[in-house]
mmCIF file of C-alpha atoms in Angstrom:
data_model
loop_
_atom_site.group_PDB
_atom_site.id
_atom_site.type_symbol
_atom_site.label_atom_id
_atom_site.label_comp_id
_atom_site.label_asym_id
_atom_site.label_seq_id
_atom_site.Cartn_x
_atom_site.Cartn_y
_atom_site.Cartn_z
ATOM 1 C CA MET S 193 -7.927 -18.934 -13.144
ATOM 2 C CA ALA S 194 -5.091 -17.222 -14.959
ATOM 3 C CA SER S 195 -2.218 -18.647 -16.522
ATOM 4 C CA SER S 196 1.208 -18.120 -16.210
ATOM 5 C CA ALA S 197 1.508 -16.453 -19.669
ATOM 6 C CA ASP S 198 -1.555 -14.375 -19.175
ATOM 7 C CA LYS S 199 0.222 -13.049 -15.919
ATOM 8 C CA THR S 200 3.772 -12.288 -17.784
ATOM 9 C CA ALA S 201 1.321 -10.712 -20.338
ATOM 10 C CA ILE S 202 -0.286 -8.678 -17.848
ATOM 11 C CA LEU S 203 2.676 -7.628 -16.239
ATOM 12 C CA SER S 204 4.709 -6.928 -19.403
ATOM 13 C CA ASN S 205 2.381 -4.349 -20.753
ATOM 14 C CA LEU S 206 3.149 -2.263 -17.930
ATOM 15 C CA SER S 207 4.692 0.963 -18.055
ATOM 16 C CA LEU S 208 6.710 -0.090 -15.138
ATOM 17 C CA GLY S 209 10.598 -1.065 -15.576
ATOM 18 C CA LYS S 210 10.201 0.821 -18.740
ATOM 19 C CA ILE S 211 11.664 4.220 -20.524
ATOM 20 C CA THR S 212 8.790 6.391 -20.484
ATOM 21 C CA GLU S 213 8.775 9.631 -22.027
ATOM 22 C CA TYR S 214 6.764 12.621 -19.534
ATOM 23 C CA GLN S 215 3.464 14.199 -20.516
ATOM 24 C CA GLU S 216 2.925 17.412 -19.102
ATOM 25 C CA ASN S 217 -0.956 17.406 -20.238
ATOM 26 C CA TYR S 218 -3.848 16.077 -19.184
ATOM 27 C CA ALA S 219 -3.832 12.096 -20.158
ATOM 28 C CA PRO S 220 -6.476 9.989 -17.912
ATOM 29 C CA GLU S 221 -4.972 6.961 -20.157
ATOM 30 C CA LEU S 222 -1.852 6.672 -18.699
ATOM 31 C CA LEU S 223 -3.487 4.847 -15.677
ATOM 32 C CA GLN S 224 -2.696 1.226 -15.650
ATOM 33 C CA GLY S 225 -4.538 -1.503 -13.099
ATOM 34 C CA VAL S 226 -3.286 -4.539 -12.569
ATOM 35 C CA PRO S 227 -5.734 -7.648 -11.478
ATOM 36 C CA ARG S 228 -6.054 -8.291 -7.617
ATOM 37 C CA SER S 229 -6.972 -11.643 -9.163
ATOM 38 C CA LEU S 230 -3.366 -12.288 -10.366
ATOM 39 C CA ASN S 231 -1.496 -12.529 -6.578
ATOM 40 C CA ARG S 232 -4.806 -13.766 -5.019
ATOM 41 C CA GLU S 233 -5.607 -16.983 -6.518
ATOM 42 C CA GLU S 234 -1.146 -17.837 -5.622
ATOM 43 C CA ILE S 235 -2.644 -17.294 -1.967
ATOM 44 C CA GLN S 236 -5.991 -19.107 -2.632
ATOM 45 C CA LEU S 237 -8.298 -16.142 -1.969
ATOM 46 C CA ASN S 238 -11.547 -15.709 -3.645
ATOM 47 C CA HIS S 239 -14.367 -13.236 -3.905
ATOM 48 C CA ASP S 240 -15.202 -14.478 -0.250
ATOM 49 C CA LEU S 241 -12.257 -12.232 0.730
ATOM 50 C CA PRO S 242 -11.301 -12.867 4.801
ATOM 51 C CA PHE S 243 -10.934 -8.992 5.171
ATOM 52 C CA THR S 244 -11.920 -5.433 4.350
ATOM 53 C CA GLY S 245 -9.567 -2.507 3.780
ATOM 54 C CA VAL S 246 -8.162 -0.213 1.834
ATOM 55 C CA ASP S 247 -4.820 0.791 -0.259
ATOM 56 C CA ARG S 248 -4.430 3.965 1.271
ATOM 57 C CA TRP S 249 -1.808 6.625 -0.957
ATOM 58 C CA THR S 250 0.021 10.067 -0.463
ATOM 59 C CA GLY S 251 0.814 11.723 -3.326
ATOM 60 C CA TYR S 252 3.081 14.815 -2.367
ATOM 61 C CA GLU S 253 3.832 15.748 -6.372
ATOM 62 C CA LEU S 254 0.709 17.648 -7.436
ATOM 63 C CA SER S 255 0.684 20.232 -9.232
ATOM 64 C CA TRP S 256 -1.509 22.034 -12.271
ATOM 65 C CA LEU S 257 -2.448 25.589 -13.651
ATOM 66 C CA ASN S 258 -5.338 27.794 -12.808
ATOM 67 C CA PRO S 259 -7.009 29.302 -15.937
ATOM 68 C CA LYS S 260 -4.536 32.370 -15.078
ATOM 69 C CA GLY S 261 -1.863 30.350 -16.225
ATOM 70 C CA LYS S 262 -0.527 30.435 -12.297
ATOM 71 C CA PRO S 263 0.693 27.306 -10.698
ATOM 72 C CA GLN S 264 -1.295 25.479 -7.904
ATOM 73 C CA ILE S 265 -0.145 22.666 -5.303
ATOM 74 C CA ALA S 266 -1.701 20.186 -3.269
ATOM 75 C CA ILE S 267 -1.136 16.946 -1.344
ATOM 76 C CA LEU S 268 -3.311 14.002 -2.737
ATOM 77 C CA GLN S 269 -5.008 11.305 -0.188
ATOM 78 C CA CYS S 270 -7.129 8.752 -1.455
ATOM 79 C CA GLU S 271 -8.384 5.079 -0.909
ATOM 80 C CA VAL S 272 -8.581 2.002 -3.150
ATOM 81 C CA PRO S 273 -11.309 -0.263 -1.972
ATOM 82 C CA ALA S 274 -9.373 -4.101 -1.562
ATOM 83 C CA SER S 275 -12.963 -4.993 -2.495
ATOM 84 C CA SER S 276 -12.035 -3.342 -6.311
ATOM 85 C CA SER S 277 -10.983 -5.657 -9.222
ATOM 86 C CA HIS S 278 -7.477 -3.818 -9.912
ATOM 87 C CA LEU S 279 -4.981 -1.978 -7.945
ATOM 88 C CA ILE S 280 -2.776 0.991 -9.180
ATOM 89 C CA GLU S 281 0.061 0.350 -10.470
ATOM 90 C CA SER S 282 2.417 2.768 -8.957
ATOM 91 C CA LYS S 283 4.468 4.123 -12.200
ATOM 92 C CA SER S 284 1.285 4.684 -13.929
ATOM 93 C CA PHE S 285 -0.187 6.832 -11.266
ATOM 94 C CA LYS S 286 3.091 8.721 -11.231
ATOM 95 C CA LEU S 287 2.634 9.215 -14.775
ATOM 96 C CA TYR S 288 -0.891 10.438 -14.648
ATOM 97 C CA LEU S 289 -0.178 12.816 -11.621
ATOM 98 C CA ASN S 290 2.625 14.790 -13.375
ATOM 99 C CA SER S 291 -0.042 14.937 -16.451
ATOM 100 C CA PHE S 292 -1.740 17.663 -14.700
ATOM 101 C CA ASN S 293 1.219 19.878 -14.554
ATOM 102 C CA GLN S 294 0.503 22.121 -17.754
ATOM 103 C CA SER S 295 -3.032 21.544 -18.229
ATOM 104 C CA HIS S 296 -5.842 24.068 -16.858
ATOM 105 C CA PHE S 297 -8.231 23.304 -14.303
ATOM 106 C CA ASP S 298 -10.754 26.217 -13.058
ATOM 107 C CA SER S 299 -10.309 24.902 -8.993
ATOM 108 C CA LEU S 300 -9.122 22.382 -6.447
ATOM 109 C CA GLU S 301 -12.100 20.940 -6.593
ATOM 110 C CA GLN S 302 -12.689 20.067 -10.090
ATOM 111 C CA VAL S 303 -9.409 18.591 -9.868
ATOM 112 C CA GLN S 304 -10.271 16.425 -7.025
ATOM 113 C CA ARG S 305 -13.398 15.331 -8.956
ATOM 114 C CA THR S 306 -11.325 14.681 -12.307
ATOM 115 C CA ILE S 307 -9.001 12.522 -9.945
ATOM 116 C CA GLN S 308 -11.619 10.412 -8.479
ATOM 117 C CA GLN S 309 -13.497 10.108 -11.694
ATOM 118 C CA ASP S 310 -10.305 8.225 -12.929
ATOM 119 C CA LEU S 311 -9.448 6.048 -10.441
ATOM 120 C CA SER S 312 -12.376 4.948 -9.979
ATOM 121 C CA LEU S 313 -12.454 4.215 -13.543
ATOM 122 C CA CYS S 314 -9.384 2.386 -13.497
ATOM 123 C CA ALA S 315 -9.782 -0.013 -10.101
ATOM 124 C CA ASN S 316 -13.588 -0.380 -11.306
ATOM 125 C CA GLU S 317 -14.745 0.685 -7.619
ATOM 126 C CA GLN S 318 -15.433 4.176 -6.302
ATOM 127 C CA VAL S 319 -11.998 5.616 -4.701
ATOM 128 C CA MET S 320 -12.279 8.285 -1.854
ATOM 129 C CA VAL S 321 -10.131 11.644 -3.157
ATOM 130 C CA LYS S 322 -9.077 14.680 -0.594
ATOM 131 C CA LEU S 323 -7.003 17.043 -2.186
ATOM 132 C CA VAL S 324 -4.992 18.815 0.598
ATOM 133 C CA SER S 325 -4.858 22.412 -0.312
ATOM 134 C CA PRO S 326 -1.155 24.645 1.497
ATOM 135 C CA ARG S 327 -3.651 26.212 3.776
ATOM 136 C CA GLU S 328 -4.558 23.026 5.010
ATOM 137 C CA PHE S 329 -0.572 21.825 5.446
ATOM 138 C CA ASN S 330 -0.659 22.089 9.314
ATOM 139 C CA THR S 331 -3.193 19.852 9.852
ATOM 140 C CA LEU S 332 -1.162 16.554 8.777
ATOM 141 C CA VAL S 333 -0.391 14.394 11.560
ATOM 142 C CA MET S 334 3.003 12.875 11.907
ATOM 143 C CA SER S 335 2.884 10.087 14.234
ATOM 144 C CA PRO S 336 4.906 6.472 14.932
ATOM 145 C CA LEU S 337 2.746 3.656 15.248
ATOM 146 C CA HIS S 338 0.943 3.009 17.942
ATOM 147 C CA ALA S 339 2.254 -0.211 18.969
ATOM 148 C CA HIS S 340 5.096 -2.330 20.415
ATOM 149 C CA SER S 341 7.723 -2.693 18.185
ATOM 150 C CA ILE S 342 9.907 -5.847 18.586
ATOM 151 C CA ASP S 343 12.825 -4.623 16.223
ATOM 152 C CA ALA S 344 14.531 -4.735 19.498
ATOM 153 C CA LEU S 345 14.331 -7.908 20.061
ATOM 154 C CA ASP S 346 17.941 -9.887 20.080
ATOM 155 C CA ILE S 347 17.922 -12.652 17.609
ATOM 156 C CA GLU S 348 20.171 -13.900 14.793
ATOM 157 C CA ILE S 349 18.755 -14.145 11.519
ATOM 158 C CA ASN S 350 20.172 -16.311 8.597
ATOM 159 C CA GLU S 351 16.888 -16.677 6.508
ATOM 160 C CA TYR S 352 15.882 -13.867 3.784
ATOM 161 C CA GLN S 353 13.629 -15.425 1.295
ATOM 162 C CA LEU S 354 9.668 -15.577 1.857
ATOM 163 C CA ASN S 355 9.082 -18.337 4.830
ATOM 164 C CA PRO S 356 5.781 -18.789 6.540
ATOM 165 C CA ALA S 357 6.842 -21.430 8.415
ATOM 166 C CA LEU S 358 8.866 -19.260 10.942
ATOM 167 C CA LEU S 359 5.550 -18.274 12.199
ATOM 168 C CA ALA S 360 4.368 -19.692 15.864
ATOM 169 C CA VAL S 361 2.424 -19.443 18.494
ATOM 170 C CA GLU S 362 2.081 -19.973 22.560
ATOM 171 C CA GLU S 363 -0.636 -21.078 24.627
ATOM 172 C CA GLN S 364 -1.178 -17.841 26.227
ATOM 173 C CA TRP S 365 -4.821 -16.378 24.451
ATOM 174 C CA ILE S 366 -3.955 -12.393 24.294
ATOM 175 C CA GLU S 367 -5.173 -9.239 22.587
ATOM 176 C CA GLU S 368 -1.988 -7.117 21.303
ATOM 177 C CA THR S 369 -0.701 -4.615 18.516
ATOM 178 C CA LEU S 370 2.773 -5.483 16.916
ATOM 179 C CA CYS S 371 4.729 -3.292 14.379
ATOM 180 C CA SER S 372 8.240 -3.641 13.110
ATOM 181 C CA ASP S 373 10.013 -0.808 10.665
ATOM 182 C CA LEU S 374 12.456 -3.827 9.333
ATOM 183 C CA LEU S 375 9.954 -4.612 6.216
ATOM 184 C CA LYS S 376 11.986 -4.582 2.945
ATOM 185 C CA SER S 377 10.185 -6.247 0.020
ATOM 186 C CA ASN S 378 11.359 -5.885 -3.919
ATOM 187 C CA CYS S 379 8.679 -4.273 -6.523
ATOM 188 C CA LEU S 380 7.572 -7.436 -8.895
ATOM 189 C CA ILE S 381 8.650 -5.911 -12.267
ATOM 190 C CA THR S 382 11.991 -3.677 -11.191
ATOM 191 C CA ASN S 383 13.114 -5.687 -8.105
ATOM 192 C CA GLN S 384 13.609 -2.146 -6.548
ATOM 193 C CA PRO S 385 13.671 -2.440 -2.908
ATOM 194 C CA ASP S 386 10.384 -1.195 -1.057
ATOM 195 C CA TRP S 387 11.562 0.076 2.296
ATOM 196 C CA GLY S 388 8.442 -0.033 4.886
ATOM 197 C CA SER S 389 6.844 -0.187 8.277
ATOM 198 C CA VAL S 390 4.023 -2.760 9.573
ATOM 199 C CA LEU S 391 1.590 -3.224 12.524
ATOM 200 C CA ILE S 392 0.045 -6.351 13.100
ATOM 201 C CA ARG S 393 -2.845 -5.800 15.926
ATOM 202 C CA TYR S 394 -4.320 -9.067 17.120
ATOM 203 C CA ALA S 395 -6.132 -11.770 19.060
ATOM 204 C CA GLY S 396 -5.715 -14.938 19.702
ATOM 205 C CA LYS S 397 -2.912 -17.456 20.830
ATOM 206 C CA LYS S 398 0.430 -15.325 21.229
ATOM 207 C CA ILE S 399 2.571 -15.068 18.291
ATOM 208 C CA HIS S 400 5.747 -16.070 18.952
ATOM 209 C CA HIS S 401 7.388 -12.122 18.940
ATOM 210 C CA GLU S 402 10.657 -13.758 17.666
ATOM 211 C CA SER S 403 9.335 -16.032 14.765
ATOM 212 C CA LEU S 404 6.673 -13.104 13.491
ATOM 213 C CA LEU S 405 10.658 -10.821 13.210
ATOM 214 C CA ARG S 406 12.014 -13.381 11.658
ATOM 215 C CA TYR S 407 8.932 -13.971 9.296
ATOM 216 C CA LEU S 408 9.080 -10.216 8.409
ATOM 217 C CA ILE S 409 12.576 -10.250 7.947
ATOM 218 C CA SER S 410 12.354 -13.439 5.223
ATOM 219 C CA PHE S 411 10.301 -10.736 2.580
ATOM 220 C CA ARG S 412 13.539 -8.994 2.016
ATOM 221 C CA LYS S 413 14.228 -10.827 -0.848
ATOM 222 C CA HIS S 414 10.658 -11.044 -2.033
ATOM 223 C CA ASN S 415 9.314 -9.618 -5.041
ATOM 224 C CA GLU S 416 6.000 -8.536 -4.978
ATOM 225 C CA PHE S 417 3.575 -5.459 -5.327
ATOM 226 C CA HIS S 418 2.845 -3.613 -1.901
ATOM 227 C CA GLU S 419 -0.546 -4.494 -1.672
ATOM 228 C CA GLN S 420 -0.002 -8.070 -2.189
ATOM 229 C CA CYS S 421 2.713 -8.232 0.524
ATOM 230 C CA VAL S 422 0.266 -7.201 2.845
ATOM 231 C CA GLU S 423 -2.671 -9.618 2.088
ATOM 232 C CA ARG S 424 -0.265 -12.477 1.754
ATOM 233 C CA ILE S 425 1.186 -11.338 5.393
ATOM 234 C CA PHE S 426 -2.643 -11.323 6.450
ATOM 235 C CA CYS S 427 -2.973 -15.074 5.190
ATOM 236 C CA ASP S 428 -0.062 -16.515 6.593
ATOM 237 C CA ILE S 429 -1.041 -15.437 9.862
ATOM 238 C CA MET S 430 -4.242 -16.653 9.424
ATOM 239 C CA GLN S 431 -2.715 -19.848 8.435
ATOM 240 C CA HIS S 432 -0.251 -20.682 11.046
ATOM 241 C CA CYS S 433 -1.569 -18.489 14.091
ATOM 242 C CA SER S 434 -5.364 -19.109 13.494
ATOM 243 C CA PRO S 435 -6.223 -15.345 15.252
ATOM 244 C CA GLN S 436 -9.660 -14.349 16.171
ATOM 245 C CA HIS S 437 -9.401 -10.719 14.850
ATOM 246 C CA LEU S 438 -6.394 -9.698 13.009
ATOM 247 C CA THR S 439 -5.174 -6.547 11.477
ATOM 248 C CA VAL S 440 -2.496 -5.414 9.003
ATOM 249 C CA TYR S 441 -1.521 -1.984 8.234
ATOM 250 C CA ALA S 442 1.992 -1.539 6.340
ATOM 251 C CA ARG S 443 2.851 1.876 5.424
ATOM 252 C CA TYR S 444 6.008 2.286 2.663
ATOM 253 C CA THR S 445 8.201 4.848 1.916
ATOM 254 C CA ARG S 446 7.824 7.137 -0.685
ATOM 255 C CA ARG S 447 8.962 6.374 -4.495
ATOM 256 C CA GLY S 448 8.246 9.213 -6.604
ATOM 257 C CA GLY S 449 6.767 11.296 -4.858
ATOM 258 C CA LEU S 450 3.665 8.605 -3.939
ATOM 259 C CA ASP S 451 3.724 6.886 -0.864
ATOM 260 C CA ILE S 452 1.795 3.364 -0.664
ATOM 261 C CA ASN S 453 -0.506 2.040 2.838
ATOM 262 C CA PRO S 454 -2.482 -1.150 2.657
ATOM 263 C CA PHE S 455 -5.118 -1.959 5.204
ATOM 264 C CA ARG S 456 -6.329 -5.535 5.444
ATOM 265 C CA SER S 457 -8.620 -6.634 8.705
ATOM 266 C CA ASN S 458 -11.293 -8.593 9.417
ATOM 267 C CA PHE S 459 -13.032 -6.945 12.421
ATOM 268 C CA GLU S 460 -12.373 -2.488 12.012
ATOM 269 C CA GLN S 461 -11.694 0.085 9.903
ATOM 270 C CA ILE S 462 -8.585 2.183 8.789
ATOM 271 C CA TYR S 463 -8.001 4.608 11.094
ATOM 272 C CA PRO S 464 -7.185 8.309 10.884
ATOM 273 C CA GLU S 465 -4.897 9.383 8.498
ATOM 274 C CA PHE S 466 -1.352 10.351 9.877
ATOM 275 C CA ARG S 467 2.625 9.456 7.954
ATOM 276 C CA LEU S 468 5.828 7.902 10.112
ATOM 277 C CA ALA S 469 9.154 10.039 9.988
ATOM 278 C CA ARG S 470 10.422 7.681 7.098
ATOM 279 C CA GLN S 471 8.001 8.785 4.797
#
């Protein structure tokens, strides 16, 4: 188990929150991984995870030069398995992608293979990477979350510090899919706001909708990485509501040309890709 000093040392070595110079030539050493164990120990997750899933990333600022020096562009889509030992730190990912700007590559396929190899090495597990070329941009889907929004509930809120004890259930057994666009947390290092929408699909005793909304809003001053917040939501709901089946899927707004969309479930795989209006 990592000590508090160990965690501080690991986080202090990240480029996140520090002034950095942008490199325009391919530099895979810029990528930094963060051990998932740092957060999972705190919420008592061990190697036998109660969920499967991926961190689905979209990168909108990817460009390189072809052999003739002409700029090329693409949209990056990648999925980092939740079972990987390390998550990809977002600022290092941005810096890494920027290092392609003045680098020559023979083809889009070569860029894709290179990114896949580098991300897999950083995460310590095979990462899926796809580059969407400009001629394929019209195939990208914008869609709302297909779920019942709980945001219109007329409730008074006075809790903005994380409090899983707010969660409550009713006796009725139900299968339902809920969502909220009111998720906000803060970066673990910089304290900058992270804005997101979250989908919760479950089967079990009915989660009291007002209690769920209050719980989600209680993340408003909480400092944690996107991936860690989603795993915490999953574990808190499992502990306090005991559903038989549970999926938690958050889609965060982009920062630095990247959005992160962690998916965790104990019964299903991630849905086909789409993006929300705020993304």
